Coordinates of C-alpha atoms and ligand atoms in Angstrom, one line a residue:
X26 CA -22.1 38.1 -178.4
X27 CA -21.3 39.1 -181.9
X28 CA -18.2 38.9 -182.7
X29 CA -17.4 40.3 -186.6
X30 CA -14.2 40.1 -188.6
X31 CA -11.8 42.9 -188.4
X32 CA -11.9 44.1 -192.4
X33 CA -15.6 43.5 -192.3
X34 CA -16.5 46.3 -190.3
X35 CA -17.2 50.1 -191.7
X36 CA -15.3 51.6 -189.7
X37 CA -12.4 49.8 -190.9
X38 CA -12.9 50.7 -194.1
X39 CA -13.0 54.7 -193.4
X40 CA -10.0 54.4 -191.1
X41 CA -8.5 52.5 -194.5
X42 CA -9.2 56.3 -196.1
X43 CA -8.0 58.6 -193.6
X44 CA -4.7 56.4 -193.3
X45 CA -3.6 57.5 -196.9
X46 CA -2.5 60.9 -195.4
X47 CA -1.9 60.6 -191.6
X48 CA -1.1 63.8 -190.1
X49 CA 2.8 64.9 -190.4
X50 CA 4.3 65.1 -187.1
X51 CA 7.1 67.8 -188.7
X52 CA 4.9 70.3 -189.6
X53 CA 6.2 73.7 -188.1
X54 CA 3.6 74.3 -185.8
X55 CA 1.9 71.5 -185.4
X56 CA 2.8 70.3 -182.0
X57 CA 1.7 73.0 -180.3
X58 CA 0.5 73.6 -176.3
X59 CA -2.9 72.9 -177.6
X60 CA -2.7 69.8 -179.0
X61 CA -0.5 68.6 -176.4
X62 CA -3.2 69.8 -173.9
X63 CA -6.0 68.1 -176.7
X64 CA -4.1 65.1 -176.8
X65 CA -3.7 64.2 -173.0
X66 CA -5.7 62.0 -171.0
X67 CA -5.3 61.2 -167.3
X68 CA -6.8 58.3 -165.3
X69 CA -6.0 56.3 -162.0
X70 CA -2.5 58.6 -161.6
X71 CA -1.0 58.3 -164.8
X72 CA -1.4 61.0 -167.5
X73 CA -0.9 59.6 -171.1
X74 CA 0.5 62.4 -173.7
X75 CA -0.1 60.9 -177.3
X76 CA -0.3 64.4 -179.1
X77 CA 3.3 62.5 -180.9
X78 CA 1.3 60.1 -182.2
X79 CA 0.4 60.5 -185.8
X80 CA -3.5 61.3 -185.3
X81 CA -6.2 64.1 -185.2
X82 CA -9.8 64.6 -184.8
X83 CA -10.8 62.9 -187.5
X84 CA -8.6 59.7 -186.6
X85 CA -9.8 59.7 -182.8
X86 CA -13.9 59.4 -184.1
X87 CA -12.6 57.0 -186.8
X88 CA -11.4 54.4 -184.1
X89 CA -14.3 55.7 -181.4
X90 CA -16.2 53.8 -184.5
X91 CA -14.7 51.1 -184.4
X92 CA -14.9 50.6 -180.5
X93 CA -18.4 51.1 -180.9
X94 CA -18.8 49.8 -184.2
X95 CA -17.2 46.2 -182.6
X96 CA -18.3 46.9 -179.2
X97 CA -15.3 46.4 -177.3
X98 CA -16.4 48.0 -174.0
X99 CA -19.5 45.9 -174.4
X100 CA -17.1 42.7 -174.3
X101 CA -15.1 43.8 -171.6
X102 CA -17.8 44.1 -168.9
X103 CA -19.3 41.1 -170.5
X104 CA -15.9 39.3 -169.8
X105 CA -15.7 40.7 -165.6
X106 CA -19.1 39.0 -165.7
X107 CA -18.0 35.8 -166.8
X108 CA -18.8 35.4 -170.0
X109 CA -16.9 32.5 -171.3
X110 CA -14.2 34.5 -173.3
X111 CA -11.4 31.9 -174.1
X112 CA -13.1 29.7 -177.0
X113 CA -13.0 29.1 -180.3
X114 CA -16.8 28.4 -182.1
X115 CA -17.3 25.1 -183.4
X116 CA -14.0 23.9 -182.1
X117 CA -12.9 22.3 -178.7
X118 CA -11.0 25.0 -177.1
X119 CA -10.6 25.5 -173.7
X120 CA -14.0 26.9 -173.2
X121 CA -13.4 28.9 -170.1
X122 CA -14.5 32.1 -168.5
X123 CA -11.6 34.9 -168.3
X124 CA -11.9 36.3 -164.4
X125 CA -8.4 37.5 -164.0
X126 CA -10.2 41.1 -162.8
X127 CA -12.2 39.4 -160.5
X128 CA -8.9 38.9 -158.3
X129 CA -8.9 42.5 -157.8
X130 CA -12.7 43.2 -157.5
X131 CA -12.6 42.7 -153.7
X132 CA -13.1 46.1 -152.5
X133 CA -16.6 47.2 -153.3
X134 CA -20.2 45.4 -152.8
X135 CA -21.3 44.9 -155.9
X136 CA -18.8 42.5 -157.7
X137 CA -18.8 42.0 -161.5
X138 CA -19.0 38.5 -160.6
X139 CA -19.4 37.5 -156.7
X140 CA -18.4 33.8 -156.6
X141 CA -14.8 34.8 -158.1
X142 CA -14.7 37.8 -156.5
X143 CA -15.5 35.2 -153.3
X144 CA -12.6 32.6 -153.8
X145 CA -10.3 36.0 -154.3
X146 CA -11.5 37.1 -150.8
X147 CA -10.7 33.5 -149.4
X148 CA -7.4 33.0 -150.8
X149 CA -6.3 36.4 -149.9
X150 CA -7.3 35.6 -146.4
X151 CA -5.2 32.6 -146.2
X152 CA -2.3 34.9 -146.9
X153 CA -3.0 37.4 -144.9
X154 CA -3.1 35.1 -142.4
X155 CA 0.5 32.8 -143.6
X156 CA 1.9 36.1 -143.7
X157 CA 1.0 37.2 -140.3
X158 CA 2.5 34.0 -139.2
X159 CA 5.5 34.7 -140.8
X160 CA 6.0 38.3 -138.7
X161 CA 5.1 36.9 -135.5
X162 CA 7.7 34.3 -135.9
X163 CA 5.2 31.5 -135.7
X164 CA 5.9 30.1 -139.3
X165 CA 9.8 29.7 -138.1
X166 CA 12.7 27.3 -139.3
X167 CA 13.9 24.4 -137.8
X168 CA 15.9 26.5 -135.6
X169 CA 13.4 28.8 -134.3
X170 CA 14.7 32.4 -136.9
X171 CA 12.6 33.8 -138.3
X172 CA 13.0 33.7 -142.8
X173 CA 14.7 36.3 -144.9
X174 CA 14.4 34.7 -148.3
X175 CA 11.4 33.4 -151.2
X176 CA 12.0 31.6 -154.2
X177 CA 9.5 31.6 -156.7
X178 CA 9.9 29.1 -159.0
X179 CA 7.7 28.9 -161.6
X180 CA 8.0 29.9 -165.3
X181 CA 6.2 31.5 -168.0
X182 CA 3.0 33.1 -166.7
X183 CA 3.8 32.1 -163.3
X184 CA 7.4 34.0 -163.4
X185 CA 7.5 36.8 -165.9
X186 CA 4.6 38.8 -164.3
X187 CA 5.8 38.3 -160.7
X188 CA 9.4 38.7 -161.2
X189 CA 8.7 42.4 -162.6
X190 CA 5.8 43.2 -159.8
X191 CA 8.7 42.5 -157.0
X192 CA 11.5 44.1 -159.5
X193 CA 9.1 47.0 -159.9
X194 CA 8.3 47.1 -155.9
X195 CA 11.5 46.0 -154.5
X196 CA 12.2 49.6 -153.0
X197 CA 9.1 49.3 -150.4
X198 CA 10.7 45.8 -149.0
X199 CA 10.1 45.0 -145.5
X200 CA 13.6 44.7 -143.5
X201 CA 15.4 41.2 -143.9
X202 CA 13.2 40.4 -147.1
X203 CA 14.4 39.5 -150.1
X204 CA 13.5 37.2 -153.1
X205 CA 14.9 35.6 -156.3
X206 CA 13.1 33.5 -158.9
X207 CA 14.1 30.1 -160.6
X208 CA 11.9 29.9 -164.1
X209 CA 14.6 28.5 -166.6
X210 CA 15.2 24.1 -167.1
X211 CA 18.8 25.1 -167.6
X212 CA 20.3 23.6 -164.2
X213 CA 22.8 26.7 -164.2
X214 CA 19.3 28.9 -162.9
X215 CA 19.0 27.3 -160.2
X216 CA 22.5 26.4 -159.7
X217 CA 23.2 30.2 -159.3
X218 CA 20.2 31.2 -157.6
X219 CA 20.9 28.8 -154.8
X220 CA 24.7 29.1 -154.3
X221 CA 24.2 32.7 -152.8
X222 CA 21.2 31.5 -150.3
X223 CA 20.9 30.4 -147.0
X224 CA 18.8 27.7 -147.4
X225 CA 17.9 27.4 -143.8
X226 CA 16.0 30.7 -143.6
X227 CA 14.7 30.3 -147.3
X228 CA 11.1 29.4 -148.1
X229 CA 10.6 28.3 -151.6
X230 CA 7.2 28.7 -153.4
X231 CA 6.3 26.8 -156.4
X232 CA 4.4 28.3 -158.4
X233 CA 2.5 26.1 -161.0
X234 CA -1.5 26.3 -162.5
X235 CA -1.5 23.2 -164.2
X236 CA 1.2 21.1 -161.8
X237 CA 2.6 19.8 -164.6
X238 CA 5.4 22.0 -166.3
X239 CA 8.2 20.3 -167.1
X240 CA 10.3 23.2 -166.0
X241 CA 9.0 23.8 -162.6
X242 CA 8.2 20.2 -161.9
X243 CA 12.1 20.0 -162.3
X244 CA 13.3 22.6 -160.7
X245 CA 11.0 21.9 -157.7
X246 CA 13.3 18.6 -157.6
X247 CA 16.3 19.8 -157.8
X248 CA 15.1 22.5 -155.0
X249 CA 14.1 19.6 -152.8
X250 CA 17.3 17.8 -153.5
X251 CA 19.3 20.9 -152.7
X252 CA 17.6 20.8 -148.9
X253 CA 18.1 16.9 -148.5
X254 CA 21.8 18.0 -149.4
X255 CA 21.7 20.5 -146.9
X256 CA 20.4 18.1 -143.8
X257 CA 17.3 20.3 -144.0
X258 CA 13.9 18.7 -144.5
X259 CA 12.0 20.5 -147.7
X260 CA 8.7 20.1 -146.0
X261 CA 9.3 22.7 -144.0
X262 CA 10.2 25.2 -146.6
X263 CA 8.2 24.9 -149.5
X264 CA 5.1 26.0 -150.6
X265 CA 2.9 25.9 -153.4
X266 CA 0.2 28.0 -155.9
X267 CA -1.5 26.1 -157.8
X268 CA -5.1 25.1 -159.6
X269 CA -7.6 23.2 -157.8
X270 CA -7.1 19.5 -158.3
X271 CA -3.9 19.7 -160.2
X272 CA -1.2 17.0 -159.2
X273 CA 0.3 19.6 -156.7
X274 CA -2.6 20.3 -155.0
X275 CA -1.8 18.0 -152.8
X276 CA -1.2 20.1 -149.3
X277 CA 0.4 17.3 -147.1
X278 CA 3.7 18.2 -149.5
X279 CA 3.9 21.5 -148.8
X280 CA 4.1 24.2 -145.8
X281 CA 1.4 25.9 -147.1
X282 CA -0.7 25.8 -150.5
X283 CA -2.8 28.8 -152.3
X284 CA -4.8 28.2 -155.0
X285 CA -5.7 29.9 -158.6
X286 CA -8.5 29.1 -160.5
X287 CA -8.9 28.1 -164.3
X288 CA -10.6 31.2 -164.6
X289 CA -7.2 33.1 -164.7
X290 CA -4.8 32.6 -167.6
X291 CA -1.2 32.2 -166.8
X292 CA -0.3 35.4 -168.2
X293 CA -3.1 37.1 -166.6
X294 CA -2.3 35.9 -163.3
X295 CA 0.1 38.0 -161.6
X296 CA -2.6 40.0 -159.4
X297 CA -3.9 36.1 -157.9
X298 CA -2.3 34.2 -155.7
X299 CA 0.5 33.3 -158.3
X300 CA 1.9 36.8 -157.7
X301 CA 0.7 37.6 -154.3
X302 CA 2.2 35.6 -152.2
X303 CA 6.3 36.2 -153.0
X304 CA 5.1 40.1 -153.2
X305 CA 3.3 39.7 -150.1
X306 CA 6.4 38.2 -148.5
X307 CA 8.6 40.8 -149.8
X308 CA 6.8 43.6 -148.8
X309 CA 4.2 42.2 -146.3
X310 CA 0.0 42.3 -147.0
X311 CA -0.9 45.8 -147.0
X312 CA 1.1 46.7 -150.1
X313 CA -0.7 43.7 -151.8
X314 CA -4.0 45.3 -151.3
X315 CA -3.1 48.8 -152.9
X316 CA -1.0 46.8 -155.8
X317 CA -4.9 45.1 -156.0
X318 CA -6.5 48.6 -155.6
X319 CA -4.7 50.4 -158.2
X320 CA -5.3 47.3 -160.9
X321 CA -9.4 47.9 -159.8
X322 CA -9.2 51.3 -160.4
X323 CA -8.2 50.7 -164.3
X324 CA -10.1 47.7 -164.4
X325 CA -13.3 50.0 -163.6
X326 CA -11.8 53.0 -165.9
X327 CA -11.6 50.5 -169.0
X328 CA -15.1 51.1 -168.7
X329 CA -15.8 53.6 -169.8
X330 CA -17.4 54.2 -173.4
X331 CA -15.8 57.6 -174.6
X332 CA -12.2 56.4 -175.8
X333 CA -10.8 59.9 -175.0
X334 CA -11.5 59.3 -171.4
X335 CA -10.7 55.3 -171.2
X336 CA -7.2 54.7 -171.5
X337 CA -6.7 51.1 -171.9
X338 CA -9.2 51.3 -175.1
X339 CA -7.5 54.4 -176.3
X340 CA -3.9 52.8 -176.5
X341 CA -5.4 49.6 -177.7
X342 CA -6.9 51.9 -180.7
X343 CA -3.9 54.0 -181.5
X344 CA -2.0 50.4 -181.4
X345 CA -4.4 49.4 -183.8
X346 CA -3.8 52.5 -186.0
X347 CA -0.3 52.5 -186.1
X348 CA -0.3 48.8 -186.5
X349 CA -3.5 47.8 -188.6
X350 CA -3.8 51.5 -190.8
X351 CA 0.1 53.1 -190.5
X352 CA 1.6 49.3 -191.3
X353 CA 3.8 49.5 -188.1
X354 CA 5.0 46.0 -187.3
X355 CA 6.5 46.2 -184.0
X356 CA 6.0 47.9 -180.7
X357 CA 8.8 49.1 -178.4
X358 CA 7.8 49.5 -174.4
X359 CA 10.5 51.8 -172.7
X360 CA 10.6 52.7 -169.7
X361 CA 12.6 55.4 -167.8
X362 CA 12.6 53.3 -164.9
X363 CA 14.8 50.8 -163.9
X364 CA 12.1 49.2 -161.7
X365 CA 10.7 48.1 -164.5
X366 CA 13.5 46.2 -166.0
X367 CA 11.4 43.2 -166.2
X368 CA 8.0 44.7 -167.2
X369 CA 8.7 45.0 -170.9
X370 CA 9.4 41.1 -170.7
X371 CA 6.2 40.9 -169.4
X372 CA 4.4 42.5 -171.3
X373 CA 5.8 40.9 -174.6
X374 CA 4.5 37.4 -173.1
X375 CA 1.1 38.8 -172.0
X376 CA 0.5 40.7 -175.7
X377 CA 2.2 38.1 -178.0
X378 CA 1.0 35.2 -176.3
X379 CA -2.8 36.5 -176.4
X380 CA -2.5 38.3 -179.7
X381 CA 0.0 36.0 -181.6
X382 CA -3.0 34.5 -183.4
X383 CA -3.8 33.8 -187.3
X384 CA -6.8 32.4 -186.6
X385 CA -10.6 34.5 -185.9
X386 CA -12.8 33.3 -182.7
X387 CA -15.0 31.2 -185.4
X388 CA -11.7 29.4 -186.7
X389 CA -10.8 30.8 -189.8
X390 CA -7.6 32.4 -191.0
X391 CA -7.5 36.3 -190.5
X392 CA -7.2 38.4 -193.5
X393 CA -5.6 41.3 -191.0
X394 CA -2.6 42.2 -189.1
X395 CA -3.0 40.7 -185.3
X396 CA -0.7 41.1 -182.9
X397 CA 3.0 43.0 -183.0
X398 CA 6.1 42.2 -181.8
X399 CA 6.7 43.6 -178.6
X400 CA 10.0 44.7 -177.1
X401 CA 11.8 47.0 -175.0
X402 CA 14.6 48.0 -172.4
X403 CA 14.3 50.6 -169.7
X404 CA 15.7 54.3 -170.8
X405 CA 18.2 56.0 -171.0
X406 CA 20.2 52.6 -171.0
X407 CA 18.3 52.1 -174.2
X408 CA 19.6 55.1 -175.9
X409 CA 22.8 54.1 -175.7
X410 CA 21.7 50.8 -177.9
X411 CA 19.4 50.4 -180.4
X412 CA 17.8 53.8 -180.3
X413 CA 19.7 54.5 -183.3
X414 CA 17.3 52.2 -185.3
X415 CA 14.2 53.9 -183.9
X416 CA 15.6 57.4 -184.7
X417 CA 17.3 57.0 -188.4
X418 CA 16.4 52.7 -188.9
X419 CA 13.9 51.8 -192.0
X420 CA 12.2 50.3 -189.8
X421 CA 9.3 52.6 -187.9
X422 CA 8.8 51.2 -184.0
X423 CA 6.4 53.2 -182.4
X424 CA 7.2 53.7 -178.8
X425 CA 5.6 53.8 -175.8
X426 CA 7.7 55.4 -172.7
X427 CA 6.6 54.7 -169.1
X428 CA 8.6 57.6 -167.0
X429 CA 7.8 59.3 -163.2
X430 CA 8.1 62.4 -161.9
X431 CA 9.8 61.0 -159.0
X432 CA 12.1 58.5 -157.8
X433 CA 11.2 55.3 -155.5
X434 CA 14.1 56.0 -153.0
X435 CA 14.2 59.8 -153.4
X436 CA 18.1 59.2 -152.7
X437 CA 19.2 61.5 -155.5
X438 CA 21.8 64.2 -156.0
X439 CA 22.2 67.9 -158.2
X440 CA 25.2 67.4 -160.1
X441 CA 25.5 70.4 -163.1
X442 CA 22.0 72.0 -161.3
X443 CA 20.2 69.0 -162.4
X444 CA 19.1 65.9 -160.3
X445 CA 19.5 62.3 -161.8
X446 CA 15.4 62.1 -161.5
X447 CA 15.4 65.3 -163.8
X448 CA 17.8 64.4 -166.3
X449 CA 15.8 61.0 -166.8
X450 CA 12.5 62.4 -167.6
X451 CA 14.4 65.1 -169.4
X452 CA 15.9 62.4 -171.6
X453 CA 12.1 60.4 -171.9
X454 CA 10.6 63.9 -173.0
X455 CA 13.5 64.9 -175.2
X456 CA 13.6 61.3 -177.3
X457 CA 9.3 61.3 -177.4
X458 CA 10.2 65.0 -179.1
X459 CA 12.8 64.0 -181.5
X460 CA 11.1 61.0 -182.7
X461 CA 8.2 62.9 -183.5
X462 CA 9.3 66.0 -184.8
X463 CA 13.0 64.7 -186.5
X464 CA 15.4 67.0 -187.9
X465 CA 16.1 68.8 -191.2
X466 CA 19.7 69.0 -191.6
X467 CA 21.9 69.5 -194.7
X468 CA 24.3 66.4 -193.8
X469 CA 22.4 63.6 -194.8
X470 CA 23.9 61.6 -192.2
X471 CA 22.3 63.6 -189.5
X472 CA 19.1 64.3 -190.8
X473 CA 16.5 62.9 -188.5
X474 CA 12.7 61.6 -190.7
X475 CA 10.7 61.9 -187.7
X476 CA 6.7 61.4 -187.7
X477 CA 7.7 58.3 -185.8
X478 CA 4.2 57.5 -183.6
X479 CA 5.4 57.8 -179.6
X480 CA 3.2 58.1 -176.7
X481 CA 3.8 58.8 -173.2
X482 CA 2.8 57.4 -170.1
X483 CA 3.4 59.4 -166.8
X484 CA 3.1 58.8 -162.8
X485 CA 3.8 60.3 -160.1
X486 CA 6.4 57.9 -158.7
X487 CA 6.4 53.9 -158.8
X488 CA 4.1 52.8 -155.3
X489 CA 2.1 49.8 -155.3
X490 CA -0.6 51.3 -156.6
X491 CA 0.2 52.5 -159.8
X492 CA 2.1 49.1 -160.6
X493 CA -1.3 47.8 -160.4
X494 CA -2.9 50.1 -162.3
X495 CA -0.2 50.2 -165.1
X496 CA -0.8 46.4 -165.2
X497 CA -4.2 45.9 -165.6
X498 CA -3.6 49.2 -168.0
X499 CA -1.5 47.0 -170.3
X500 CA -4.0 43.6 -169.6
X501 CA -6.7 45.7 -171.2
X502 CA -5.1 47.2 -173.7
X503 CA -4.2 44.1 -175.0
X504 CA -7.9 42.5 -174.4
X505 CA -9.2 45.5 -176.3
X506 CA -7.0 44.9 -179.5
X507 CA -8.1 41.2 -179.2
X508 CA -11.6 41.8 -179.2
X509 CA -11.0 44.5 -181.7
X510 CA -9.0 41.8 -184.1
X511 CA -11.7 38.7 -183.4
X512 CA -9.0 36.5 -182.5
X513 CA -9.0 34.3 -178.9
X514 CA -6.2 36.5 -176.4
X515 CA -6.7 34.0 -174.2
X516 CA -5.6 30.3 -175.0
X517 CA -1.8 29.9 -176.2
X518 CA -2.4 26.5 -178.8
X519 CA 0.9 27.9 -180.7
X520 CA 2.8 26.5 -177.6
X521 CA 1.9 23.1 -177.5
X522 CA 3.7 21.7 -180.3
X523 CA 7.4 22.4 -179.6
X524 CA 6.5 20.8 -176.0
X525 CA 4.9 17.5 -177.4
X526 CA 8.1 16.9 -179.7
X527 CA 10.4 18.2 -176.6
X528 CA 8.9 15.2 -175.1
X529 CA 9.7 12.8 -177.8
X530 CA 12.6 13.7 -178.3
X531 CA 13.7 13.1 -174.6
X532 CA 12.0 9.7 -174.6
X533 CA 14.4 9.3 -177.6
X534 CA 17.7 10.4 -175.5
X535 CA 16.2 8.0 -172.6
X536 CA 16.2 4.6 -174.8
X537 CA 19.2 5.4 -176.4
X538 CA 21.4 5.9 -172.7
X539 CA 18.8 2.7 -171.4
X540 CA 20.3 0.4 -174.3
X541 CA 23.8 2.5 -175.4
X542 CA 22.6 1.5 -178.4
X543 CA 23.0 3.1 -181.9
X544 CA 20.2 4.8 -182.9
X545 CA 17.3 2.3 -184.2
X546 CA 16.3 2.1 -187.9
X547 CA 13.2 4.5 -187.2
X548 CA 13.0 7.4 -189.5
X549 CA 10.5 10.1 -187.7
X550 CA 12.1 14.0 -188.2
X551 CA 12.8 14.3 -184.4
X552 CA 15.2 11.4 -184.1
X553 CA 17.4 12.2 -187.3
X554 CA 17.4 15.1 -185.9
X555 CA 18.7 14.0 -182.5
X556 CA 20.8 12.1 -184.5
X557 CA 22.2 14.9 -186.2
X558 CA 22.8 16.5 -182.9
X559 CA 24.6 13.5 -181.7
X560 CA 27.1 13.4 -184.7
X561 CA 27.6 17.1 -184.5
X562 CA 28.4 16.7 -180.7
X563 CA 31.0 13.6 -181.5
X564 CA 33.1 16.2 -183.4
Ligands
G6Q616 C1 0.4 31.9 -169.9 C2 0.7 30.5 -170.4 C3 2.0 30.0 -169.9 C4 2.0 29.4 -168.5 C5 3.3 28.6 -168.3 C6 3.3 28.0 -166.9 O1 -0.7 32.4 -170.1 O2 -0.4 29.7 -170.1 O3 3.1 30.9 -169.9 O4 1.8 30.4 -167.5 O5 3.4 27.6 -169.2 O6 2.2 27.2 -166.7 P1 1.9 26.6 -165.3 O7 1.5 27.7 -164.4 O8 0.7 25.6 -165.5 O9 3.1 25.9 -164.8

């Protein structure tokens, strides 16, 4: 596959052009009913309304050649094939195939790639069948009740993504479910999630690829110590997701064990088993399947070679041309939601950590922009914060709003002829406007710039199935813009180092309480500055 620098490619360049005069948002006139019917695009339940970003005709057949030109769609079905993705040419790297789709790719035929799509099929039929267990009250305590409660714990790839499925999905709970998530080597995590629980009617699931995170390996000990505490034997509470052959694959330790594969990176991994199973015991299997159904339905949309009608590619490219052409350094993700509380966080992990690279797929420094930072808070909470900066800030954010036109719970209430659903998308609609359009005003002080780049994403309401498809929205998005960038999305190198000296440093703190010693005569940057640490705490 041929993969070609970023500012080597033609289209590039012509984009480099057009990008001297991008078109002004403030016009009078210019955002009309046409262009925000011309600028709309609507696929798997969500319609995406990007006539506020700061693009035209021209722009939209400048970055259809650079899709084409760098032929991303072309990498993307190559990727659901197996392809291996996650390397780095002339390097080791971790030379692996990137299948995460593939756990989704379950309901047709024909998979993309049939022996993935064949361990997804197995493992889901293990939790169909644990779950099952669980509602006919043969998976039980000690005492014969039936459990209420699931713990992930797990961090990084095998928290963040989870946490904001259930967050997101916590309104379609089965009765007497709840769950909570332990991610954090702070003992005060765990400490507070398991004062509030009965631990007799909790199961805990650790949640692990690798098996040999600090964090989790931790936490899973001070979760087992917790039940020894409690006169309750751990074995029959915990279970565990992790990679075939890891140390915790091991299933003699556990109630019940899943697997995921090495084809699925951590932050990838949220529609596998890894996510699965605490969603599956919050809100039982069926739900599972449509989250998996919707995340299909994009996967198979990001297919598509017309980026007006595939919109994964087309947000990756007007990313790229706010970012890349427009010089826009960050990326805010609001949502008008307060399901998706934890999706921003998510999403921040799953685009910095694959796109936080300075490094091309042949091992060479970029000479481009990569990936932005990536932030955001659910609305209208958000207006009330930091909104001032995107409104009237030096700083340009361009925004992306996630809103539905109805609420999970549909327990709402008129107050002032308005319900609390309308005045949220009012406020979504009315901040995508004002960002866009500003505000002339003679007061300097309340005179808004505008032509700040917004798009909007809209939904019906929050269901299983459009989490999933507003997931693997977001997965390829990002995939797109890695392609599009030559850079690796899927290995995470840059996170290796603190860990190593983490390490060394705790080996430091062990001899020192072993021998009570004064520090020794060694001179390596770690210890002086543990050293320093130590002083600092004596004072
Ligand atoms: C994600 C990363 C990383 C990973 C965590 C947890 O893509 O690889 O965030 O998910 O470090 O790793 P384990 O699942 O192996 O414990």
């Amino acid at each position: 596959m041929d993969f070609k620098d970023f500012s080597d490619l033609a289209a590039v360049d012509h984009l480099q052009q057009i990008a001297a005069a991008p078109c002004d948002l403030t016009r009078p006139g210019l955002l009309s009913a046409d262009r925000f019917a011309r600028y709309r695009l609507s696929s798997c339940g969500f319609d995406l309304l990007y006539a506020t970003q700061r693009l035209d005709d021209t722009v939209l057949d400048g970055l259809q050649a650079l899709a084409d030109e760098a032929e991303l769609v072309e990498k993307f079905r190559a990727m659901k094939k197996g392809a291996i993705m996650n390397r780095i040419e002339g390097y080791e790297s971790e030379e692996r195939q990137v299948l995460h789709t593939a756990c989704r790719d379950i309901f047709g035929s024909r998979p993309d790639n049939p022996a993935a799509a064949d361990q997804a099929k197995q493992q889901l039929a293990l939790l169909q069948d644990f779950l099952r267990k669980l509602e006919e009250g043969t998976v039980v305590n000690h005492q014969g009740k039936s459990f209420t409660t699931m713990v992930q714990v797990g961090i990084g790839g095998s928290d963040l993504g989870p946490r904001a499925l259930c967050l997101a999905l916590a309104a379609y709970a089965l009765p007497n479910r709840a769950v909570r998530f332990i991610a954090n080597v702070d003992p005060d995590d765990a400490a507070a999630v398991l004062a509030g629980l009965d631990l007799s009617r909790t199961l805990v699931n650790v949640v692990s690829k690798s098996g040999t995170t600090l964090e989790t390996l931790t936490n899973e000990q001070l979760v087992r110590a917790a039940y020894e505490k409690a006169g309750l034997d751990p074995a029959g509470h915990i279970l565990a997701v992790t990679g075939q052959g890891s140390p915790m694959d091991d299933p003699e330790r556990y109630l019940a064990s899943f697997y995921m594969y090495d084809y699925i990176g951590g932050r990838y991994s949220a529609t596998s088993m890894v996510g699965a199973v605490t969603l599956g015991f919050l809100l039982g299997y069926d739900p599972v399947l449509e989250l998996l159904a919707g995340a299909h339905a994009m996967d198979q949309a990001a297919e598509e070679e017309d980026i007006r009608n595939n919109m994964p590619l087309l947000m990756a490219l007007t990313g790229i041309w706010n970012h890349n052409f427009l010089g826009q350094p960050t990326l805010a993700i609001l949502p008008y939601s307060q399901a998706l509380i934890r999706f921003p966080a998510h999403l921040q992990q799953c685009d910095m950590e694959s796109n936080g690279k300075f490094m091309t797929r042949q091992g060479n420094p970029v000479r481009w922009q990569t990936g932005p930072v990536v932030w955001g808070e659910p609305g209208t909470n958000g207006q009330h914060a930091f909104y001032q900066l995107l409104h009237q800030g030096t700083e340009i954010v361009p925004a992306e709003f996630i809103g539905f036109r109805h609420s999970q719970y549909g327990c709402d209430l008129e107050v002032e002829g308005t319900t609390s659903q309308q005045k949220l998308v009012a406020n979504m609609l009315a901040q995508s406007l004002a960002l866009a359009l500003g505000r002339s005003h003679e007061n300097p002080n309340r005179y808004f710039p505008g032509n700040r780049p917004n798009s909007i994403l809209l939904a019906d309401r929050l269901t299983p199935y459009s989490m999933g498809a507003l997931l693997a929205l977001y997965e390829h998005r990002i995939v797109f813009q890695g392609f599009c960038w030559n850079i690796n999305s899927f290995d995470q190198e840059g996170v290796q180092l603190g860990k190593v000296l983490a390490t060394r440093i705790l080996v430091e703190i062990q001899r020192q309480d072993k021998e009570e010693a004064e520090p020794s005569a060694d001179d390596s940057p770690e210890k002086n500055l543990l050293r320093q640490a130590a002083v600092s705490g004596r004072q």
